[in-house]
Amino acid sequence: MSDDAEGLPDDAVSFVQRYIEEEHGYLSWLGTEVNELEPGRAVMTVPYDEKLTNTTDPPTVHGGIAATLLDTAGGIAQRTMLDDPLTGGVATVNLNVNYLRRAAGDLRATAEVVRSGGTIGVSTVTVVSQIPDRVREDDEAFERWQGTTEEEAVATGQGAFRLFRD
Ligand SMILES: CC(C)(COP(=O)(O)OP(=O)(O)OC[C@H]1O[C@@H](n2cnc3c(N)ncnc32)[C@H](O)[C@@H]1OP(=O)(O)O)[C@@H](O)C(=O)NCCC(=O)NCCSC(=O)Cc1ccccc1
């Protein structure tokens, strides 16, 4: 089994997006977007939605959302490395997440395949978020965010996946 991947079809992003919207209840409910796909790499977003937040002021996005995004992007990145990403499959066997900063905006995950082995693959994933205007406009909250306006890493982790190659 090789670590190399063939190129993906031009419509890979829209194909996976359609799959999420039409077939996957949970990921579509989260509003999950597929931004980029290439062999060994996936970029995906969950847009901010109040229904996904904790009861903090201002609301912060529940950590489980970042974990879901990390898991999903890590698994899809693994799929891009299968000889046939459509007929093959992946199942998460281990996931770890370190939460680095609170998040109050959209979450965007970039997943990279560290290893695509014969039966097990490992992806490393970082989730970034930017402080939205509603937090910037609240002086006290903005101070709690240390006045950062740049997009910053809010979570990072690794997933291990059982690879079903056919
Ligand atoms: C299967 C294994 C990982 C390894 O067990 P072993 O006993 O060593 O088995 P072995 O390695 O020999 O494999 C043969 C077995 O595998 C079965 N099979 C075949 N094809 C598939 C397939 N496509 N998917 C799943 N299973 C498949 C086949 O029927 C056979 O089962 P059997 O033994 O006959 O009943 C087991 O520990 C397990 O199921 N863990 C739970 C994993 C789990 O639920 N993770 C969370 C959900 S993932 C998620 O939500 C995130 C996500 C979603 C989307 C995208 C990205 C991320």
Coordinates of N, CA, C and O and ligand atoms in Angstrom, one line a residue:
M1 N 0.8 -1.2 0.0 CA 0.0 0.0 0.0 C 0.9 1.2 0.0 O 1.8 1.3 0.7
S2 N 0.6 2.2 -0.8 CA 1.5 3.3 -0.9 C 1.0 4.5 -0.1 O -0.2 4.6 0.2
D3 N 1.9 5.4 0.2 CA 1.5 6.6 0.9 C 1.1 7.7 -0.1 O 0.7 8.8 0.2
D4 N 1.2 7.4 -1.4 CA 0.9 8.4 -2.5 C -0.6 8.4 -2.8 O -1.2 7.4 -2.6
A5 N -1.1 9.6 -3.2 CA -2.5 9.6 -3.6 C -2.5 10.2 -5.0 O -1.7 11.0 -5.4
E6 N -3.5 9.7 -5.8 CA -3.7 10.3 -7.1 C -4.4 11.6 -6.9 O -4.9 11.9 -5.8
G7 N -4.4 12.4 -7.9 CA -5.1 13.7 -7.8 C -6.6 13.5 -7.6 O -7.1 12.4 -8.0
L8 N -7.3 14.4 -7.1 CA -8.7 14.3 -6.8 C -9.5 14.9 -8.0 O -9.0 15.8 -8.7
P9 N -10.7 14.5 -8.3 CA -11.5 15.1 -9.3 C -11.7 16.6 -9.0 O -11.7 17.0 -7.9
D10 N -11.9 17.4 -10.1 CA -12.1 18.8 -9.9 C -13.3 19.2 -9.1 O -13.4 20.2 -8.4
D11 N -14.3 18.3 -9.1 CA -15.6 18.6 -8.4 C -15.6 17.9 -7.0 O -16.6 17.8 -6.4
A12 N -14.4 17.6 -6.5 CA -14.4 16.8 -5.2 C -15.0 17.7 -4.1 O -15.8 17.2 -3.2
V13 N -14.7 19.0 -4.0 CA -15.2 19.8 -2.9 C -16.8 19.9 -3.0 O -17.4 19.6 -2.0
S14 N -17.3 20.1 -4.2 CA -18.8 20.2 -4.3 C -19.4 18.8 -4.1 O -20.5 18.7 -3.5
F15 N -18.7 17.8 -4.4 CA -19.3 16.4 -4.2 C -19.4 16.2 -2.7 O -20.5 15.7 -2.3
V16 N -18.4 16.4 -1.9 CA -18.4 16.2 -0.5 C -19.4 17.1 0.2 O -20.2 16.7 1.1
Q17 N -19.5 18.4 -0.3 CA -20.4 19.4 0.2 C -21.9 18.9 0.0 O -22.7 18.9 0.9
R18 N -22.1 18.4 -1.2 CA -23.5 17.9 -1.5 C -23.8 16.7 -0.6 O -24.9 16.5 -0.1
Y19 N -22.8 15.8 -0.4 CA -23.0 14.6 0.4 C -23.4 15.0 1.8 O -24.4 14.5 2.4
I20 N -22.7 16.0 2.4 CA -23.0 16.5 3.7 C -24.4 17.0 3.8 O -25.2 16.7 4.7
E21 N -24.7 17.9 2.8 CA -26.0 18.6 2.9 C -27.2 17.6 2.6 O -28.3 17.8 3.2
E22 N -27.0 16.6 1.8 CA -28.1 15.8 1.4 C -28.2 14.5 2.2 O -29.3 13.9 2.3
E23 N -27.1 14.0 2.7 CA -27.1 12.7 3.3 C -26.7 12.7 4.8 O -26.9 11.7 5.5
H24 N -26.0 13.7 5.3 CA -25.5 13.6 6.6 C -26.3 14.6 7.6 O -26.0 15.8 7.6
G25 N -27.2 14.0 8.4 CA -28.0 14.9 9.2 C -27.2 15.8 10.2 O -27.4 17.0 10.2
Y26 N -26.3 15.2 10.9 CA -25.6 15.9 12.0 C -24.7 17.0 11.3 O -24.8 18.2 11.7
L27 N -23.9 16.6 10.4 CA -22.9 17.6 9.8 C -23.7 18.7 9.1 O -23.3 19.9 9.1
S28 N -24.8 18.4 8.4 CA -25.6 19.4 7.8 C -26.3 20.4 8.8 O -26.4 21.6 8.6
W29 N -26.7 19.8 9.9 CA -27.3 20.6 11.0 C -26.3 21.6 11.5 O -26.7 22.7 11.9
L30 N -25.1 21.2 11.5 CA -24.0 22.2 12.0 C -23.7 23.2 11.0 O -23.0 24.2 11.3
G31 N -24.2 23.0 9.7 CA -23.8 24.0 8.7 C -22.4 23.8 8.1 O -21.8 24.7 7.5
T32 N -21.9 22.5 8.2 CA -20.5 22.3 7.8 C -20.3 22.6 6.4 O -21.0 22.2 5.5
E33 N -19.2 23.3 6.1 CA -18.8 23.6 4.8 C -17.4 23.0 4.4 O -16.5 22.9 5.3
V34 N -17.3 22.5 3.2 CA -16.0 22.0 2.7 C -15.4 23.1 1.9 O -16.0 23.7 0.9
N35 N -14.2 23.6 2.3 CA -13.5 24.7 1.6 C -12.5 24.2 0.6 O -12.4 24.8 -0.5
E36 N -11.7 23.3 1.0 CA -10.6 22.8 0.1 C -10.3 21.4 0.3 O -10.4 20.9 1.5
L37 N -10.0 20.7 -0.7 CA -9.6 19.3 -0.7 C -8.5 19.0 -1.6 O -8.6 19.4 -2.8
E38 N -7.5 18.4 -1.1 CA -6.4 17.9 -2.0 C -5.8 16.7 -1.4 O -6.2 16.4 -0.2
P39 N -5.1 15.9 -2.1 CA -4.6 14.7 -1.5 C -3.8 14.9 -0.2 O -2.9 15.7 -0.2
G40 N -4.4 14.3 0.9 CA -3.7 14.5 2.2 C -4.1 15.7 2.9 O -3.5 16.0 4.0
R41 N -5.0 16.5 2.4 CA -5.3 17.8 3.1 C -6.8 18.1 2.9 O -7.4 18.0 1.8
A42 N -7.5 18.6 4.0 CA -8.9 19.0 3.9 C -9.0 20.3 4.8 O -8.5 20.4 5.9
V43 N -9.8 21.2 4.3 CA -10.1 22.4 5.0 C -11.6 22.5 5.1 O -12.3 22.5 4.0
M44 N -12.2 22.6 6.3 CA -13.6 22.6 6.5 C -14.0 23.7 7.6 O -13.2 23.9 8.5
T45 N -15.2 24.2 7.5 CA -15.7 25.2 8.4 C -17.0 24.8 9.0 O -17.9 24.3 8.3
V46 N -17.2 25.2 10.3 CA -18.5 25.2 10.9 C -18.8 26.7 11.2 O -18.1 27.3 12.1
P47 N -19.7 27.4 10.6 CA -20.0 28.8 10.8 C -20.6 28.9 12.2 O -21.3 28.1 12.8
Y48 N -20.3 30.1 12.8 CA -20.9 30.4 14.1 C -22.4 30.4 14.1 O -23.0 30.8 13.2
D49 N -23.0 29.8 15.1 CA -24.4 29.7 15.3 C -24.7 29.7 16.8 O -24.1 28.9 17.5
E50 N -25.6 30.6 17.2 CA -25.9 30.7 18.6 C -26.3 29.3 19.2 O -26.1 29.1 20.4
K51 N -26.9 28.5 18.4 CA -27.4 27.2 19.0 C -26.3 26.3 19.4 O -26.5 25.3 20.0
L52 N -25.0 26.6 18.9 CA -23.9 25.8 19.2 C -23.1 26.3 20.4 O -21.9 25.8 20.7
T53 N -23.6 27.3 21.1 CA -22.8 28.0 22.1 C -23.1 27.6 23.6 O -24.1 27.1 23.9
N54 N -22.1 27.9 24.4 CA -22.2 27.8 25.9 C -23.0 29.0 26.4 O -23.1 30.0 25.7
T55 N -23.4 29.0 27.6 CA -24.1 30.1 28.2 C -23.2 31.1 28.8 O -23.4 31.6 29.9
T56 N -22.2 31.5 28.1 CA -21.2 32.5 28.5 C -21.6 33.8 27.9 O -22.4 33.9 26.9
D57 N -21.1 34.9 28.4 CA -21.4 36.2 27.8 C -20.0 36.9 27.5 O -19.3 37.2 28.4
P58 N -19.7 37.1 26.2 CA -20.4 36.7 25.0 C -20.4 35.1 24.9 O -19.5 34.5 25.4
P59 N -21.3 34.6 24.1 CA -21.4 33.2 23.9 C -20.1 32.6 23.3 O -19.6 33.2 22.3
T60 N -19.6 31.5 23.8 CA -18.5 30.8 23.2 C -19.0 29.5 22.6 O -19.9 28.9 23.1
V61 N -18.3 29.1 21.5 CA -18.7 27.9 20.8 C -18.3 26.6 21.7 O -17.2 26.5 22.1
H62 N -19.3 25.7 21.8 CA -19.0 24.5 22.6 C -17.8 23.7 22.0 O -17.7 23.6 20.8
G63 N -17.0 23.2 22.9 CA -15.8 22.5 22.5 C -16.1 21.3 21.7 O -15.3 20.9 20.8
G64 N -17.2 20.7 21.8 CA -17.6 19.5 21.1 C -17.7 19.8 19.6 O -17.5 18.9 18.7
I65 N -18.0 21.1 19.3 CA -18.1 21.4 17.8 C -16.7 21.4 17.2 O -16.5 20.9 16.1
A66 N -15.7 22.0 17.9 CA -14.3 21.9 17.4 C -13.9 20.4 17.3 O -13.2 20.1 16.3
A67 N -14.3 19.6 18.3 CA -13.9 18.2 18.2 C -14.5 17.5 17.0 O -13.9 16.7 16.4
T68 N -15.8 17.8 16.8 CA -16.5 17.2 15.6 C -15.8 17.6 14.3 O -15.5 16.8 13.4
L69 N -15.4 18.9 14.3 CA -14.8 19.4 13.0 C -13.4 18.8 12.8 O -13.1 18.4 11.7
L70 N -12.7 18.7 13.9 CA -11.4 18.1 13.9 C -11.5 16.6 13.4 O -10.7 16.2 12.5
D71 N -12.4 15.9 14.0 CA -12.6 14.5 13.6 C -13.0 14.3 12.1 O -12.4 13.5 11.4
T72 N -13.9 15.2 11.7 CA -14.5 15.1 10.4 C -13.4 15.4 9.3 O -13.2 14.7 8.3
A73 N -12.7 16.6 9.6 CA -11.7 17.0 8.6 C -10.6 16.0 8.6 O -10.0 15.7 7.5
G74 N -10.2 15.5 9.7 CA -9.1 14.5 9.8 C -9.5 13.3 9.0 O -8.6 12.7 8.3
G75 N -10.7 12.8 9.2 CA -11.2 11.6 8.5 C -11.3 11.8 7.0 O -10.9 11.0 6.2
I76 N -11.8 13.0 6.6 CA -11.9 13.2 5.1 C -10.5 13.4 4.5 O -10.3 12.9 3.4
A77 N -9.6 14.0 5.2 CA -8.2 14.1 4.7 C -7.7 12.7 4.4 O -7.0 12.4 3.4
Q78 N -8.0 11.7 5.3 CA -7.6 10.3 5.2 C -8.2 9.7 3.9 O -7.6 9.0 3.2
R79 N -9.5 10.0 3.7 CA -10.2 9.5 2.6 C -9.6 9.9 1.2 O -9.5 9.1 0.3
T80 N -9.0 11.1 1.2 CA -8.4 11.6 0.0 C -7.2 10.7 -0.4 O -6.7 10.8 -1.5
M81 N -6.7 10.0 0.6 CA -5.4 9.2 0.3 C -5.8 7.8 -0.1 O -4.9 7.0 -0.5
L82 N -7.1 7.4 -0.1 CA -7.4 6.0 -0.5 C -7.4 5.9 -2.0 O -7.6 6.9 -2.7
D83 N -7.1 4.7 -2.5 CA -7.1 4.5 -3.9 C -8.4 4.9 -4.5 O -8.4 5.6 -5.6
D84 N -9.5 4.5 -3.9 CA -10.8 5.0 -4.3 C -11.5 5.6 -3.1 O -12.1 4.9 -2.3
P85 N -11.5 6.9 -3.0 CA -12.1 7.6 -1.8 C -13.6 7.3 -1.7 O -14.2 7.5 -0.6
L86 N -14.3 6.9 -2.8 CA -15.7 6.7 -2.7 C -16.1 5.3 -2.2 O -17.0 5.2 -1.4
T87 N -15.4 4.3 -2.7 CA -15.7 2.9 -2.2 C -15.1 2.6 -0.9 O -15.5 1.8 -0.1
G88 N -13.9 3.2 -0.6 CA -13.3 3.0 0.7 C -14.0 3.7 1.8 O -15.0 4.3 1.6
G89 N -13.4 3.5 3.0 CA -14.1 4.2 4.2 C -13.1 4.4 5.3 O -12.0 3.9 5.2
V90 N -13.5 5.2 6.2 CA -12.6 5.5 7.4 C -13.5 5.4 8.7 O -14.7 5.8 8.6
A91 N -13.0 5.0 9.8 CA -13.7 5.0 11.1 C -12.6 5.5 12.1 O -11.5 5.0 12.2
T92 N -13.1 6.5 12.9 CA -12.2 7.0 13.9 C -11.9 6.0 15.0 O -12.9 5.4 15.5
V93 N -10.7 5.8 15.4 CA -10.4 4.9 16.5 C -9.8 5.7 17.7 O -9.9 5.2 18.8
N94 N -9.3 6.8 17.4 CA -8.8 7.6 18.6 C -8.8 9.1 18.1 O -8.6 9.4 17.0
L95 N -9.1 9.9 19.1 CA -9.1 11.4 18.8 C -8.7 12.1 20.1 O -9.1 11.8 21.2
N96 N -7.8 13.1 19.9 CA -7.4 13.9 21.0 C -7.5 15.4 20.6 O -7.3 15.7 19.4
V97 N -7.9 16.2 21.5 CA -8.1 17.6 21.3 C -7.5 18.4 22.4 O -7.8 18.2 23.6
N98 N -6.7 19.4 22.1 CA -6.3 20.4 23.1 C -6.9 21.7 22.7 O -6.8 22.2 21.6
Y99 N -7.6 22.3 23.7 CA -8.3 23.6 23.4 C -7.3 24.7 23.9 O -6.8 24.7 25.0
L100 N -7.0 25.6 22.9 CA -6.0 26.6 23.1 C -6.5 27.9 23.6 O -5.9 28.6 24.4
R101 N -7.6 28.3 23.0 CA -8.3 29.6 23.3 C -9.8 29.4 23.2 O -10.2 28.6 22.4
R102 N -10.5 30.3 23.8 CA -12.0 30.3 23.6 C -12.3 30.7 22.2 O -11.5 31.5 21.6
A103 N -13.4 30.3 21.7 CA -13.8 30.6 20.3 C -15.2 31.2 20.3 O -16.1 30.7 21.0
A104 N -15.3 32.3 19.6 CA -16.7 33.0 19.6 C -17.1 33.2 18.1 O -18.2 33.9 17.9
G105 N -16.4 32.7 17.2 CA -16.8 32.9 15.8 C -16.8 31.6 15.0 O -16.9 30.6 15.6
D106 N -16.7 31.8 13.7 CA -16.7 30.6 12.8 C -15.4 29.8 13.2 O -14.4 30.3 13.6
L107 N -15.6 28.5 13.0 CA -14.4 27.6 13.3 C -14.0 27.0 11.9 O -14.8 26.5 11.1
R108 N -12.7 27.1 11.7 CA -12.1 26.5 10.4 C -11.0 25.6 10.7 O -10.0 25.9 11.4
A109 N -11.1 24.3 10.2 CA -10.1 23.3 10.5 C -9.3 23.0 9.3 O -9.8 22.9 8.2
T110 N -8.0 22.9 9.5 CA -7.1 22.4 8.4 C -6.5 21.1 8.9 O -5.9 21.0 9.9
A111 N -6.8 20.0 8.1 CA -6.3 18.7 8.5 C -5.3 18.2 7.5 O -5.4 18.4 6.3
E112 N -4.2 17.7 8.0 CA -3.2 17.1 7.2 C -2.8 15.7 7.6 O -2.8 15.4 8.8
V113 N -2.7 14.9 6.6 CA -2.4 13.5 6.8 C -0.9 13.4 7.2 O 0.0 13.8 6.4
V114 N -0.7 12.8 8.4 CA 0.7 12.6 8.8 C 1.2 11.2 8.3 O 2.3 11.0 7.9
R115 N 0.3 10.2 8.3 CA 0.6 8.9 7.8 C -0.7 8.3 7.3 O -1.8 8.3 7.9
S116 N -0.6 7.7 6.1 CA -1.7 6.9 5.6 C -1.2 5.5 5.4 O -0.5 5.2 4.4
G117 N -1.3 4.7 6.4 CA -0.7 3.3 6.4 C -1.6 2.3 5.8 O -2.6 2.6 5.1
G118 N -1.3 1.0 5.9 CA -2.1 0.0 5.3 C -3.5 -0.1 5.9 O -4.4 -0.2 5.2
T119 N -3.6 0.0 7.2 CA -4.9 -0.1 7.9 C -5.2 1.1 8.8 O -6.3 1.3 9.2
I120 N -4.2 1.8 9.2 CA -4.4 2.9 10.1 C -3.8 4.2 9.5 O -2.7 4.2 9.0
G121 N -4.5 5.3 9.7 CA -4.0 6.6 9.2 C -4.1 7.6 10.4 O -4.9 7.5 11.3
V122 N -3.1 8.5 10.4 CA -3.1 9.6 11.4 C -3.1 10.9 10.8 O -2.4 11.2 9.8
S123 N -4.0 11.8 11.2 CA -4.1 13.1 10.7 C -3.9 14.1 11.9 O -4.3 13.8 13.0
T124 N -3.3 15.2 11.6 CA -3.1 16.3 12.5 C -4.0 17.5 12.1 O -4.0 17.8 10.9
V125 N -4.7 18.1 13.0 CA -5.7 19.1 12.6 C -5.6 20.3 13.6 O -5.5 20.1 14.8
T126 N -5.6 21.5 13.0 CA -5.7 22.7 13.8 C -7.0 23.5 13.4 O -7.3 23.6 12.2
V127 N -7.6 24.0 14.4 CA -8.9 24.7 14.2 C -8.6 26.2 14.6 O -8.1 26.5 15.7
V128 N -8.9 27.1 13.7 CA -8.7 28.5 13.9 C -10.1 29.2 14.0 O -11.1 28.8 13.4
S129 N -10.1 30.4 14.6 CA -11.3 31.2 14.7 C -10.9 32.7 14.9 O -9.8 33.0 15.3
Q130 N -11.7 33.6 14.4 CA -11.5 35.0 14.5 C -12.5 35.6 15.4 O -13.7 35.2 15.4
I131 N -12.2 36.6 16.2 CA -13.1 37.3 17.0 C -14.1 38.1 16.2 O -13.7 38.9 15.4
P132 N -15.4 37.8 16.3 CA -16.4 38.5 15.5 C -16.6 40.0 16.0 O -16.3 40.3 17.2
D133 N -17.2 40.8 15.2 CA -17.4 42.2 15.6 C -18.2 42.3 16.9 O -17.9 43.2 17.7
R134 N -19.2 41.4 17.1 CA -20.0 41.6 18.3 C -19.2 41.5 19.6 O -19.6 42.0 20.6
V135 N -18.0 40.8 19.5 CA -17.2 40.7 20.7 C -16.2 41.9 20.7 O -16.0 42.5 21.8
R136 N -15.7 42.3 19.5 CA -14.8 43.5 19.5 C -15.5 44.7 20.0 O -14.8 45.6 20.6
E137 N -16.8 44.8 19.8 CA -17.5 46.0 20.2 C -17.8 46.1 21.7 O -18.2 47.1 22.2
D138 N -17.6 44.9 22.4 CA -17.8 44.9 23.8 C -16.4 45.0 24.5 O -15.6 44.0 24.5
D139 N -16.1 46.2 25.0 CA -14.8 46.5 25.5 C -14.3 45.4 26.5 O -13.1 45.0 26.5
E140 N -15.2 45.1 27.5 CA -14.8 44.2 28.5 C -14.5 42.8 27.9 O -13.5 42.2 28.3
A141 N -15.3 42.3 27.0 CA -15.1 41.0 26.4 C -13.8 41.1 25.5 O -13.0 40.1 25.6
F142 N -13.7 42.1 24.8 CA -12.5 42.3 23.9 C -11.2 42.2 24.7 O -10.2 41.5 24.3
E143 N -11.3 42.8 25.9 CA -10.1 42.7 26.8 C -9.8 41.3 27.2 O -8.7 40.8 27.3
R144 N -10.9 40.6 27.5 CA -10.7 39.1 27.9 C -10.1 38.3 26.8 O -9.4 37.3 27.0
W145 N -10.4 38.8 25.6 CA -9.8 38.1 24.4 C -8.4 38.7 24.1 O -7.8 38.5 23.0
Q146 N -7.9 39.5 25.0 CA -6.6 40.0 24.9 C -6.4 40.9 23.7 O -5.3 41.1 23.2
G147 N -7.5 41.5 23.3 CA -7.5 42.5 22.2 C -7.0 42.0 20.9 O -6.5 42.7 20.0
T148 N -7.1 40.6 20.7 CA -6.6 40.0 19.5 C -7.6 40.1 18.4 O -8.8 39.7 18.6
T149 N -7.2 40.6 17.2 CA -8.2 40.7 16.1 C -7.9 39.7 15.0 O -8.7 39.5 14.1
E150 N -6.7 39.1 15.1 CA -6.3 38.2 14.1 C -7.0 36.8 14.3 O -7.4 36.5 15.4
E151 N -7.0 36.0 13.2 CA -7.5 34.6 13.3 C -6.5 33.9 14.2 O -5.3 34.0 13.9
E152 N -6.9 33.1 15.2 CA -6.0 32.4 16.0 C -6.4 31.0 16.2 O -7.6 30.6 16.1
A153 N -5.4 30.1 16.5 CA -5.7 28.7 16.7 C -6.5 28.6 18.0 O -6.0 29.1 19.1
V154 N -7.6 27.9 18.0 CA -8.4 27.7 19.2 C -8.4 26.2 19.6 O -8.7 25.9 20.8
A155 N -8.0 25.3 18.7 CA -7.9 23.9 19.1 C -7.0 23.2 18.2 O -6.8 23.6 17.0
T156 N -6.3 22.2 18.7 CA -5.4 21.4 17.8 C -5.4 20.0 18.3 O -5.7 19.7 19.5
G157 N -5.2 19.0 17.5 CA -5.3 17.6 17.9 C -4.9 16.7 16.8 O -4.6 17.1 15.7
Q158 N -5.1 15.4 17.1 CA -4.8 14.4 16.2 C -5.9 13.3 16.2 O -6.5 13.1 17.2
G159 N -6.2 12.8 15.0 CA -7.1 11.6 14.9 C -6.4 10.4 14.3 O -5.5 10.6 13.5
A160 N -6.7 9.3 14.8 CA -6.3 8.0 14.2 C -7.5 7.3 13.6 O -8.6 7.3 14.3
F161 N -7.4 6.8 12.5 CA -8.5 6.2 11.7 C -8.2 4.9 11.2 O -7.1 4.6 10.6
R162 N -9.1 3.9 11.3 CA -9.1 2.6 10.6 C -9.4 2.9 9.2 O -10.4 3.5 8.9
L163 N -8.5 2.5 8.3 CA -8.8 2.7 6.8 C -9.3 1.5 6.2 O -8.7 0.4 6.4
F164 N -10.5 1.6 5.6 CA -11.0 0.5 4.8 C -10.8 0.8 3.3 O -11.4 1.7 2.8
R165 N -9.8 0.1 2.8 CA -9.3 0.5 1.5 C -10.1 0.0 0.3 O -9.9 0.4 -0.8
D166 N -11.1 -1.0 0.6 CA -12.0 -1.4 -0.5 C -13.3 -1.7 0.0 O -13.6 -1.5 1.2
Ligands
LIG1 C1 -13.6 -1.6 13.0 C2 -12.8 -1.2 14.2 C3 -12.1 0.2 14.0 C4 -11.7 -2.2 14.3 O1 -12.2 -3.4 14.8 P1 -11.6 -4.8 14.5 O2 -12.4 -5.8 15.2 O3 -10.1 -4.8 14.7 O4 -12.0 -5.0 12.9 P2 -11.2 -4.9 11.6 O5 -10.1 -3.8 11.7 O6 -10.8 -6.2 11.2 O7 -12.3 -4.3 10.6 C5 -13.4 -5.1 10.2 C6 -14.7 -4.5 10.8 O8 -14.9 -3.2 10.3 C7 -16.2 -3.1 9.8 N1 -16.3 -2.1 8.7 C8 -16.0 -2.3 7.5 N2 -16.1 -1.1 6.8 C9 -16.4 -0.2 7.7 C10 -16.6 1.2 7.6 N3 -16.6 1.9 6.4 N4 -16.9 1.9 8.8 C11 -16.9 1.2 9.9 N5 -16.8 -0.1 10.1 C12 -16.5 -0.8 8.9 C13 -16.6 -4.5 9.3 O9 -18.0 -4.6 9.3 C14 -15.9 -5.3 10.3 O10 -16.8 -5.4 11.4 P3 -17.1 -6.7 12.2 O11 -15.8 -7.0 12.9 O12 -17.4 -7.8 11.1 O13 -18.2 -6.4 13.1 C15 -13.6 -1.2 15.5 O14 -12.8 -0.9 16.6 C16 -14.8 -0.2 15.5 O15 -15.7 -0.4 14.7 N6 -14.6 0.9 16.3 C17 -15.6 2.0 16.3 C18 -15.3 3.0 15.2 C19 -16.3 4.1 15.3 O16 -17.5 3.9 15.4 N7 -15.8 5.4 15.3 C20 -16.7 6.5 15.4 C21 -17.5 6.7 14.1 S1 -16.5 7.5 12.8 C22 -17.1 9.1 12.9 O17 -18.2 9.3 13.3 C23 -16.3 10.3 12.4 C24 -16.1 10.4 11.0 C25 -17.2 10.2 10.1 C26 -17.0 10.4 8.7 C27 -15.7 10.8 8.3 C28 -14.7 11.1 9.2 C29 -14.9 10.9 10.5

